[in-house]
Coordinates of C-alpha atoms and ligand atoms in Angstrom, one line a residue:
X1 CA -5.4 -25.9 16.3
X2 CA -3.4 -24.1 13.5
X3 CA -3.1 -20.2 14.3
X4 CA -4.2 -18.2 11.4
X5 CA -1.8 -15.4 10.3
X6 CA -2.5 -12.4 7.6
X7 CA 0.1 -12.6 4.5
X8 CA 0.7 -9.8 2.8
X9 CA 3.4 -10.5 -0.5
X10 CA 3.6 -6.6 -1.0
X11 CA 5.6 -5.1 -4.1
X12 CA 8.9 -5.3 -6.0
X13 CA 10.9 -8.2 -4.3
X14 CA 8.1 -8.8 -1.6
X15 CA 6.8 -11.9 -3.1
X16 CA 10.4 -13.2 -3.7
X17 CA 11.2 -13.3 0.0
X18 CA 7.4 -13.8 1.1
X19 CA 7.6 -17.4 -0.5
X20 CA 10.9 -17.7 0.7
X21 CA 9.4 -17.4 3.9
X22 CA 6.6 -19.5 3.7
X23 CA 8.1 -22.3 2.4
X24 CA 10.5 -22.0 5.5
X25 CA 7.9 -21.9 7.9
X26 CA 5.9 -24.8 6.5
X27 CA 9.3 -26.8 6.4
X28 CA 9.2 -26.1 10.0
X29 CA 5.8 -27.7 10.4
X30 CA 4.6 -24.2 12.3
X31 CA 0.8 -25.4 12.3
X32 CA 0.3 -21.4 10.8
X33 CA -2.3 -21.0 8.2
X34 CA -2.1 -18.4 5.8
X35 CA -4.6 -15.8 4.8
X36 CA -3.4 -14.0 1.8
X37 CA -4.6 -10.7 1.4
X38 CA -3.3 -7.6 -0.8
X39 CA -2.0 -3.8 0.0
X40 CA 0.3 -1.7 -2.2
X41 CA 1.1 -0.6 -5.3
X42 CA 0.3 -3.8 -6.8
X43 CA -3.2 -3.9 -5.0
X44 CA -3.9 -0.3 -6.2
X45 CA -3.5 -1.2 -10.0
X46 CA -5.0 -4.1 -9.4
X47 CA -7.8 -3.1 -7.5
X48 CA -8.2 0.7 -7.6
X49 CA -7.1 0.6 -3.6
X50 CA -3.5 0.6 -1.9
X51 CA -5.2 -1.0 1.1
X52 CA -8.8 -2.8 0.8
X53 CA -10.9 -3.3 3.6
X54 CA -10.9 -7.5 3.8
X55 CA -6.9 -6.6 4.6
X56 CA -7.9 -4.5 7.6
X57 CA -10.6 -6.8 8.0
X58 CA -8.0 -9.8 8.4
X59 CA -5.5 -8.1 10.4
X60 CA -7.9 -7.5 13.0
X61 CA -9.5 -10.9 12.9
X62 CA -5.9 -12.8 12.9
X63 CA -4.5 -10.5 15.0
X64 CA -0.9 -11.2 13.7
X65 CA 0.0 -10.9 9.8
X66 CA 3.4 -11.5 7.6
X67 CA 3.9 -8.3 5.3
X68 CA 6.7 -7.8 2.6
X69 CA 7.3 -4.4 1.7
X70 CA 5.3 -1.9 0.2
X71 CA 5.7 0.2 -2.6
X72 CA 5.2 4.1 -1.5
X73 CA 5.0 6.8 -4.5
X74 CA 7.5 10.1 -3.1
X75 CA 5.8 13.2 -2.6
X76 CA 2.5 12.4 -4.3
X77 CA 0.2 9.6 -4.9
X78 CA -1.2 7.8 -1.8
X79 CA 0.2 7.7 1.9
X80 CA 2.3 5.4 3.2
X81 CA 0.2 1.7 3.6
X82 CA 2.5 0.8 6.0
X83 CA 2.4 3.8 8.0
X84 CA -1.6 3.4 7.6
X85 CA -1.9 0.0 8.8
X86 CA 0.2 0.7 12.2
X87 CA -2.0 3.4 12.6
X88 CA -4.9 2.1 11.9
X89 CA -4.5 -1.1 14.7
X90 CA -2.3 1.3 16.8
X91 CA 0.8 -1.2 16.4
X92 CA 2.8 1.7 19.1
X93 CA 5.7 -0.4 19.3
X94 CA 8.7 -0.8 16.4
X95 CA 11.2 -3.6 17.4
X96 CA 13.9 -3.2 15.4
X97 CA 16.8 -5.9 16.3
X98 CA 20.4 -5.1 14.6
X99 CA 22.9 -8.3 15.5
X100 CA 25.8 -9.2 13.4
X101 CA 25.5 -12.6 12.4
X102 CA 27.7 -15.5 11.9
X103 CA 29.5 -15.4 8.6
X104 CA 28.3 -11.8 7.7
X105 CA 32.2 -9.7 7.4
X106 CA 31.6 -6.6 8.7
X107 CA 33.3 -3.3 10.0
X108 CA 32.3 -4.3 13.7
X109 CA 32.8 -7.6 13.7
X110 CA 35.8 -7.4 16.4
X111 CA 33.5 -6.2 18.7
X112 CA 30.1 -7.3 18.0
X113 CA 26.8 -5.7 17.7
X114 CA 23.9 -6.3 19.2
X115 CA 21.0 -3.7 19.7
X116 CA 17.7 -3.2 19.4
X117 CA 16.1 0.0 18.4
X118 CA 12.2 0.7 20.2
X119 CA 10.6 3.1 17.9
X120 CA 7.4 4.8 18.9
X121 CA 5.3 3.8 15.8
X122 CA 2.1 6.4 15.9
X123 CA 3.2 9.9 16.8
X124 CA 6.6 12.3 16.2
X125 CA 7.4 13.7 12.8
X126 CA 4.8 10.6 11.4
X127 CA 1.4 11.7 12.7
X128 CA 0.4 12.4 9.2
X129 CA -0.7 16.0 10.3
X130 CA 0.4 18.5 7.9
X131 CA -0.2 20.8 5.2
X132 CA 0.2 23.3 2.7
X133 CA 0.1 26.4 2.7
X134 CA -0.9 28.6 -0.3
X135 CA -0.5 30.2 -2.9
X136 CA 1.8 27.3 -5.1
X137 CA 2.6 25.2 -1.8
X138 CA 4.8 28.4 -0.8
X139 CA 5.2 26.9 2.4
X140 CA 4.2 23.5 4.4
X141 CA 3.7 22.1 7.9
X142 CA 3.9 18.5 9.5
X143 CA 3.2 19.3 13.2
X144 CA 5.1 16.9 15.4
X145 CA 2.5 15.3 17.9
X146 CA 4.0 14.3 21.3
X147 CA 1.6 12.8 24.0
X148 CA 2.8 12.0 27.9
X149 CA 0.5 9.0 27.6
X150 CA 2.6 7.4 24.3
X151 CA 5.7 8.4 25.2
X152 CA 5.0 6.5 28.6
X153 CA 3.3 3.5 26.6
X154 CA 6.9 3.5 24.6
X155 CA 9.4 4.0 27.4
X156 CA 7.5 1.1 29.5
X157 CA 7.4 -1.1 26.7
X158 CA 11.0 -0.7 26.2
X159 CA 12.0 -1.5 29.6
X160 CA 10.0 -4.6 29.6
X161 CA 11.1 -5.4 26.5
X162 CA 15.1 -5.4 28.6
X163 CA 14.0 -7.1 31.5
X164 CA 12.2 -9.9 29.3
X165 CA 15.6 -10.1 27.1
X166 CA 17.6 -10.0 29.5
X167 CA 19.1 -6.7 28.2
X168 CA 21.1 -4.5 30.7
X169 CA 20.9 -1.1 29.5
X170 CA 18.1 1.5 27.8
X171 CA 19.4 4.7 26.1
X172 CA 17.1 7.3 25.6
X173 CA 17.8 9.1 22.2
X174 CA 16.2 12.6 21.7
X175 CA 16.9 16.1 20.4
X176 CA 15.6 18.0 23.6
X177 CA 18.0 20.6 23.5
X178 CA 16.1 22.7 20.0
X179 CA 13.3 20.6 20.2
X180 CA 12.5 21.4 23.9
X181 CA 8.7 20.9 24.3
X182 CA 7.7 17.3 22.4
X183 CA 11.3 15.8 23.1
X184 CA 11.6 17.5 26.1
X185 CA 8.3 15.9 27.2
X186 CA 9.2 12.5 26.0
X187 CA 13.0 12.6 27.7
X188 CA 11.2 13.9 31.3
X189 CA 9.1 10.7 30.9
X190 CA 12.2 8.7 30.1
X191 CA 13.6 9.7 32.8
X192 CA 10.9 9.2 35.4
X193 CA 9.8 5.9 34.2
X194 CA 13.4 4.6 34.5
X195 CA 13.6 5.2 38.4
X196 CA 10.8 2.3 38.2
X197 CA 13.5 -0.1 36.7
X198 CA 16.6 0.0 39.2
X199 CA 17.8 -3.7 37.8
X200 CA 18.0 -1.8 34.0
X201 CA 20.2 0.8 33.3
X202 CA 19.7 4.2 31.5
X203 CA 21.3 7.1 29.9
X204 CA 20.2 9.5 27.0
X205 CA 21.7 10.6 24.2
X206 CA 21.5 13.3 22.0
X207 CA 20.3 12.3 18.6
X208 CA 23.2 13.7 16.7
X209 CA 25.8 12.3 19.1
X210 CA 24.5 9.0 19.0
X211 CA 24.7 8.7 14.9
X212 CA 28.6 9.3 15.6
X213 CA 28.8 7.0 18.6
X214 CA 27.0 4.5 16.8
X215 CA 29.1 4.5 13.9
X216 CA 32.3 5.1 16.5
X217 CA 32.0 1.7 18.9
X218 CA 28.2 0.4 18.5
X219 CA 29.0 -2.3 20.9
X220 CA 28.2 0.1 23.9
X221 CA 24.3 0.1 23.1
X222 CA 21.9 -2.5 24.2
X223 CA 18.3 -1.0 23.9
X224 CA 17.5 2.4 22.0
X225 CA 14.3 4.2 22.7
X226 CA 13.2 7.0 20.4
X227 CA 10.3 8.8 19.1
X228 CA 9.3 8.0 15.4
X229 CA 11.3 9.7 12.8
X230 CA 14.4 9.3 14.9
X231 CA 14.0 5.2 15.1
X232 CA 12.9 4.9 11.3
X233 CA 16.4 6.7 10.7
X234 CA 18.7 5.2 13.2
X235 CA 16.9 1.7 13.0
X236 CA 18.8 2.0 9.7
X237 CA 21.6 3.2 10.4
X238 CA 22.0 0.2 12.5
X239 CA 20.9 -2.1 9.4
X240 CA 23.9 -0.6 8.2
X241 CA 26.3 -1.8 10.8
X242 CA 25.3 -5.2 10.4
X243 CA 26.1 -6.1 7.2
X244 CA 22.9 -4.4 5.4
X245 CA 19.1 -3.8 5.1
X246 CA 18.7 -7.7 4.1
X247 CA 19.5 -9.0 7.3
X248 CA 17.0 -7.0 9.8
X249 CA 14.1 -7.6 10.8
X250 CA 11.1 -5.6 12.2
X251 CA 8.3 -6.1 14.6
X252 CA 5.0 -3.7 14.9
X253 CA 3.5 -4.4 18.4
X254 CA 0.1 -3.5 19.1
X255 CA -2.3 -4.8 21.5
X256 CA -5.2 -5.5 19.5
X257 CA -2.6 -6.7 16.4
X258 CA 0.7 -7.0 15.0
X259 CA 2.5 -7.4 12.4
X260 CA 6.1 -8.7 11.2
X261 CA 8.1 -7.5 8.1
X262 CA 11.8 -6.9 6.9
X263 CA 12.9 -3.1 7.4
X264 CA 13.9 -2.6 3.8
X265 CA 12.0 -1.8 1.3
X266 CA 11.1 -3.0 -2.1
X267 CA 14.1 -2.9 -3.9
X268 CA 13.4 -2.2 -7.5
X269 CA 16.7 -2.3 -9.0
X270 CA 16.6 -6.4 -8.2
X271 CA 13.1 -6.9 -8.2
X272 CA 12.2 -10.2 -10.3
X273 CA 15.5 -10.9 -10.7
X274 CA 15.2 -14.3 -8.0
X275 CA 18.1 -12.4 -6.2
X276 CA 17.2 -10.7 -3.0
X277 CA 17.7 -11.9 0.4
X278 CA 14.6 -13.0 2.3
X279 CA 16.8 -13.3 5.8
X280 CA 15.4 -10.2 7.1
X281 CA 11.9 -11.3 6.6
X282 CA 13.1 -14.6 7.7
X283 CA 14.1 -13.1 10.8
X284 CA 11.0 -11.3 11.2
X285 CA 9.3 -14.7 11.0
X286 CA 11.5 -15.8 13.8
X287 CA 10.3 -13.0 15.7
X288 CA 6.2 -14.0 14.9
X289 CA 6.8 -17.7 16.5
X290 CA 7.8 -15.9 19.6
X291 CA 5.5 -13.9 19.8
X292 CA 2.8 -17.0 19.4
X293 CA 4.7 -18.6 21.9
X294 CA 6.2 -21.1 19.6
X295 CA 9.8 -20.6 20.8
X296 CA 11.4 -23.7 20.1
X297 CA 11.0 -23.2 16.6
X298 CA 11.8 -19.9 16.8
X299 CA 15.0 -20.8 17.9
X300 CA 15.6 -23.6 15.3
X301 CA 14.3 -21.1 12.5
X302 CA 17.5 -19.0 13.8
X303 CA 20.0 -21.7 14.2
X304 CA 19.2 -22.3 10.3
X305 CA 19.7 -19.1 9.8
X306 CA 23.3 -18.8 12.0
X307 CA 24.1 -22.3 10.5
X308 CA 23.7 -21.5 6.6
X309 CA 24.8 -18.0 6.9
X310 CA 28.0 -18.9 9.1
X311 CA 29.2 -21.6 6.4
X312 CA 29.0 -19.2 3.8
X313 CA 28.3 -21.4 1.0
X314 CA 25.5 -20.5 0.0
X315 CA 24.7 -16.8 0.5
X316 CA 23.1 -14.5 -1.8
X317 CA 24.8 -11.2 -3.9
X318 CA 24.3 -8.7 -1.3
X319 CA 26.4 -10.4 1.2
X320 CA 28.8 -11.0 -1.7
X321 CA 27.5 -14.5 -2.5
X322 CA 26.1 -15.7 -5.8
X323 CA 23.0 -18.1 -4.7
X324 CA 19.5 -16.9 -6.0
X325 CA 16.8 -17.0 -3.3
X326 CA 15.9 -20.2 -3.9
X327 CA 19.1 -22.0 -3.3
X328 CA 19.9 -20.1 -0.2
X329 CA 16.1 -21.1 0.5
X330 CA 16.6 -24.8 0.0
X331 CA 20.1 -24.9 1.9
X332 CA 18.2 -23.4 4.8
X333 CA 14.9 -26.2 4.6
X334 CA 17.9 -28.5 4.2
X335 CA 19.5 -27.7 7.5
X336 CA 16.2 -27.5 9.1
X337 CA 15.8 -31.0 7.9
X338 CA 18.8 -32.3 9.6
X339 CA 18.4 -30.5 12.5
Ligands
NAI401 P1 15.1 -0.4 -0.3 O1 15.3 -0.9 1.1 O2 14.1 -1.0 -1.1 O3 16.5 -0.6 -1.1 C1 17.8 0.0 -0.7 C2 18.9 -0.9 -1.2 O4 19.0 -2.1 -0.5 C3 18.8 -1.3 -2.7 O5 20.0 -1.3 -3.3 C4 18.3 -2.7 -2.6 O6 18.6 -3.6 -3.7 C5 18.9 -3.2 -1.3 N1 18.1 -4.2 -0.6 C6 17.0 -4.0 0.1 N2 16.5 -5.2 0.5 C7 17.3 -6.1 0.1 C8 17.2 -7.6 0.1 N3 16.3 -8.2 0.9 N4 18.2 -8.3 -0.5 C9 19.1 -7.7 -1.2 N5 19.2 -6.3 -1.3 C10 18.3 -5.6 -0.7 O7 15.0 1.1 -0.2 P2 14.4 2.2 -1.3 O8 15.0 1.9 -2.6 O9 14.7 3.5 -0.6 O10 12.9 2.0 -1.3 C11 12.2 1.4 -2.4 C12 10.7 1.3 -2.1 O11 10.4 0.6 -0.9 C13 10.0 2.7 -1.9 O12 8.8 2.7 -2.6 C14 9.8 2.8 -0.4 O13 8.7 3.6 -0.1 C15 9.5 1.4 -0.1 N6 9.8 1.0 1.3 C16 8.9 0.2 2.0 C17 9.2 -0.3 3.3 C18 8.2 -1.2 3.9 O14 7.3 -1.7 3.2 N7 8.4 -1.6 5.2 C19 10.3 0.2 4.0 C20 11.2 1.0 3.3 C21 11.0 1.4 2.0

């Protein structure tokens, strides 16, 4: 029975890499079925909504969906769709895996990188509860919302998330030393939940600190767990050790849904151009079949990856290459082909 997944092709390059994507998955013979349903920008011109209902609808009845980015306007217009959808199927959990990859030249690649960033996906600095205040907007509030019970739901996940991955260490990243009552909160849970994981180690890390030691030796971080605004940012940051925002993916784990996507965004300035790198949606793809169980190709999807991207032949501009999106796409069906 073919599993039914919800595609999103989003805004700017999103369609680019979304067909990228698709035609890399069918060339896999993945048995997934795609449901093609709008949100974003383009869906709001086109429809007079950012996110209609038969997407929600989907979501919910697929349970998984594929999503390329999403246009947001800055500081007016409607909110974040992305933010919205997490929200709206309570997808708590943000995987965000940063690994340098064969081929890709980067500052750290003497001594490797390898993290992955657990983001708390529904509270912190994001839970969309502020305001202005009058007259003229003279001042504004976004109230940072802290719960015990997420903060548990994130820490736990995290350290299953180590166990399952074999991953040896969790690090804690907070601001609990100004921020002393939501981060406070969510480093005490830290550090209880971690005396239920003796096999995993932990540490935490103040926020600050950690953007200079990940910048100084990034090698000595395995798992990060952080509250909302903190992961978006250092999630990143992290991009940026790794040779750039086209090469990392994201997960949104929920229990009743979840849903896959590239961290980057839309990219305007190469937007229709045939140019942009579908890896990190590629990747995120990678991350879907495992989470359906389909493993095997899961780990074929990334040997094509490893394989085209360690030659170096055939690489697109961002990683200093010249291919368009296509060709990089057709070398990677081709070396799924002879695999
Ligand atoms: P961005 O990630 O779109 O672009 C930053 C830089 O990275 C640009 O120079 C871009 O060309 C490059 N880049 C990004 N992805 C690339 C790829 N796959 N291949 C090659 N180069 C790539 O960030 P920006 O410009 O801040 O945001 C643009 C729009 O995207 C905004 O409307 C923002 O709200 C939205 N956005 C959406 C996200 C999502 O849907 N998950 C995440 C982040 C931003």
């Amino acid at each position: 029975m073919s599993q039914k997944v919800s595609l999103i092709r989003g805004d700017g390059i999103g369609p680019e890499i979304v067909e990228a994507t698709v035609r890399v998955l069918d060339g896999l013979d993945a048995g997934l079925e795609w449901e093609e349903v709008r949100a974003g920008s383009g869906a709001f011109n086109d429809l007079g909504t950012p996110l209609p209902e038969e997407t929600l609808l989907s979501i919910g009845r697929n349970k998984v969906a594929l999503k390329g980015p999403l246009e947001t306007p800055i500081g007016t217009g409607f909110r974040s769709i992305n933010v919205a959808i997490r929200k709206h199927f309570d997808m708590y959990a943000n995987v965000r895996p940063a690994k340098i990859m064969p081929g890709v030249n980067t500052r750290y690649s003497d001594t490797g990188v390898d993290l992955v960033t657990v983001r708390e996906n529904t509270e912190g600095a994001y839970s969309g509860i502020e305001h202005t205040i009058p007259p003229n907007r003279a001042a504004a509030e976004t109230i940072i919302l802290c719960t015990r019970w997420a903060c548990e739901r994130i820490v736990r996940y995290a350290f299953d998330y180590a166990r399952r991955a074999g991953r040896e260490k969790v690090t804690l990243v907070h601001k609990a030393n100004i921020l002393k009552e939501t981060n406070g909160l969510f480093l005490e849970v830290g550090q209880s939940i971690a005396r239920e994981y003796d096999d995993i180690k932990f540490e935490d890390v103040i926020v600050d600190n950690m953007c200079m030691q990940m910048v100084m030796r990034p090698e000595q971080f395995d798992v990060l767990v952080t509250m909302n605004l903190f992961g978006d940012i250092l999630s990143d940051l992290a991009a940026g050790l790794i040779g750039g925002l086209g090469l990392t993916p994201g997960a949104n784990i929920g229990k009743d849904a979840s849903m896959f996507e590239a961290v980057h965004g839309t990219a305007p300035d190469i937007a229709g151009q045939g140019v942009a790198n579908p890896t990190a949606l590629l990747r995120a793809a990678s991350m879907m079949l495992e989470h359906l169980d389909m493993v095997e190709k899961a780990r074929r999807l990334d040997q094509a990856i490893e394989a085209v991207l360690g030659r170096g032949e055939v690489v697109t501009g961002d990683l200093g290459g010249s291919a368009t999106t296509e060709e990089y796409t057709d070398a990677l069906l081709a070396e799924i082909e002879s695999q």
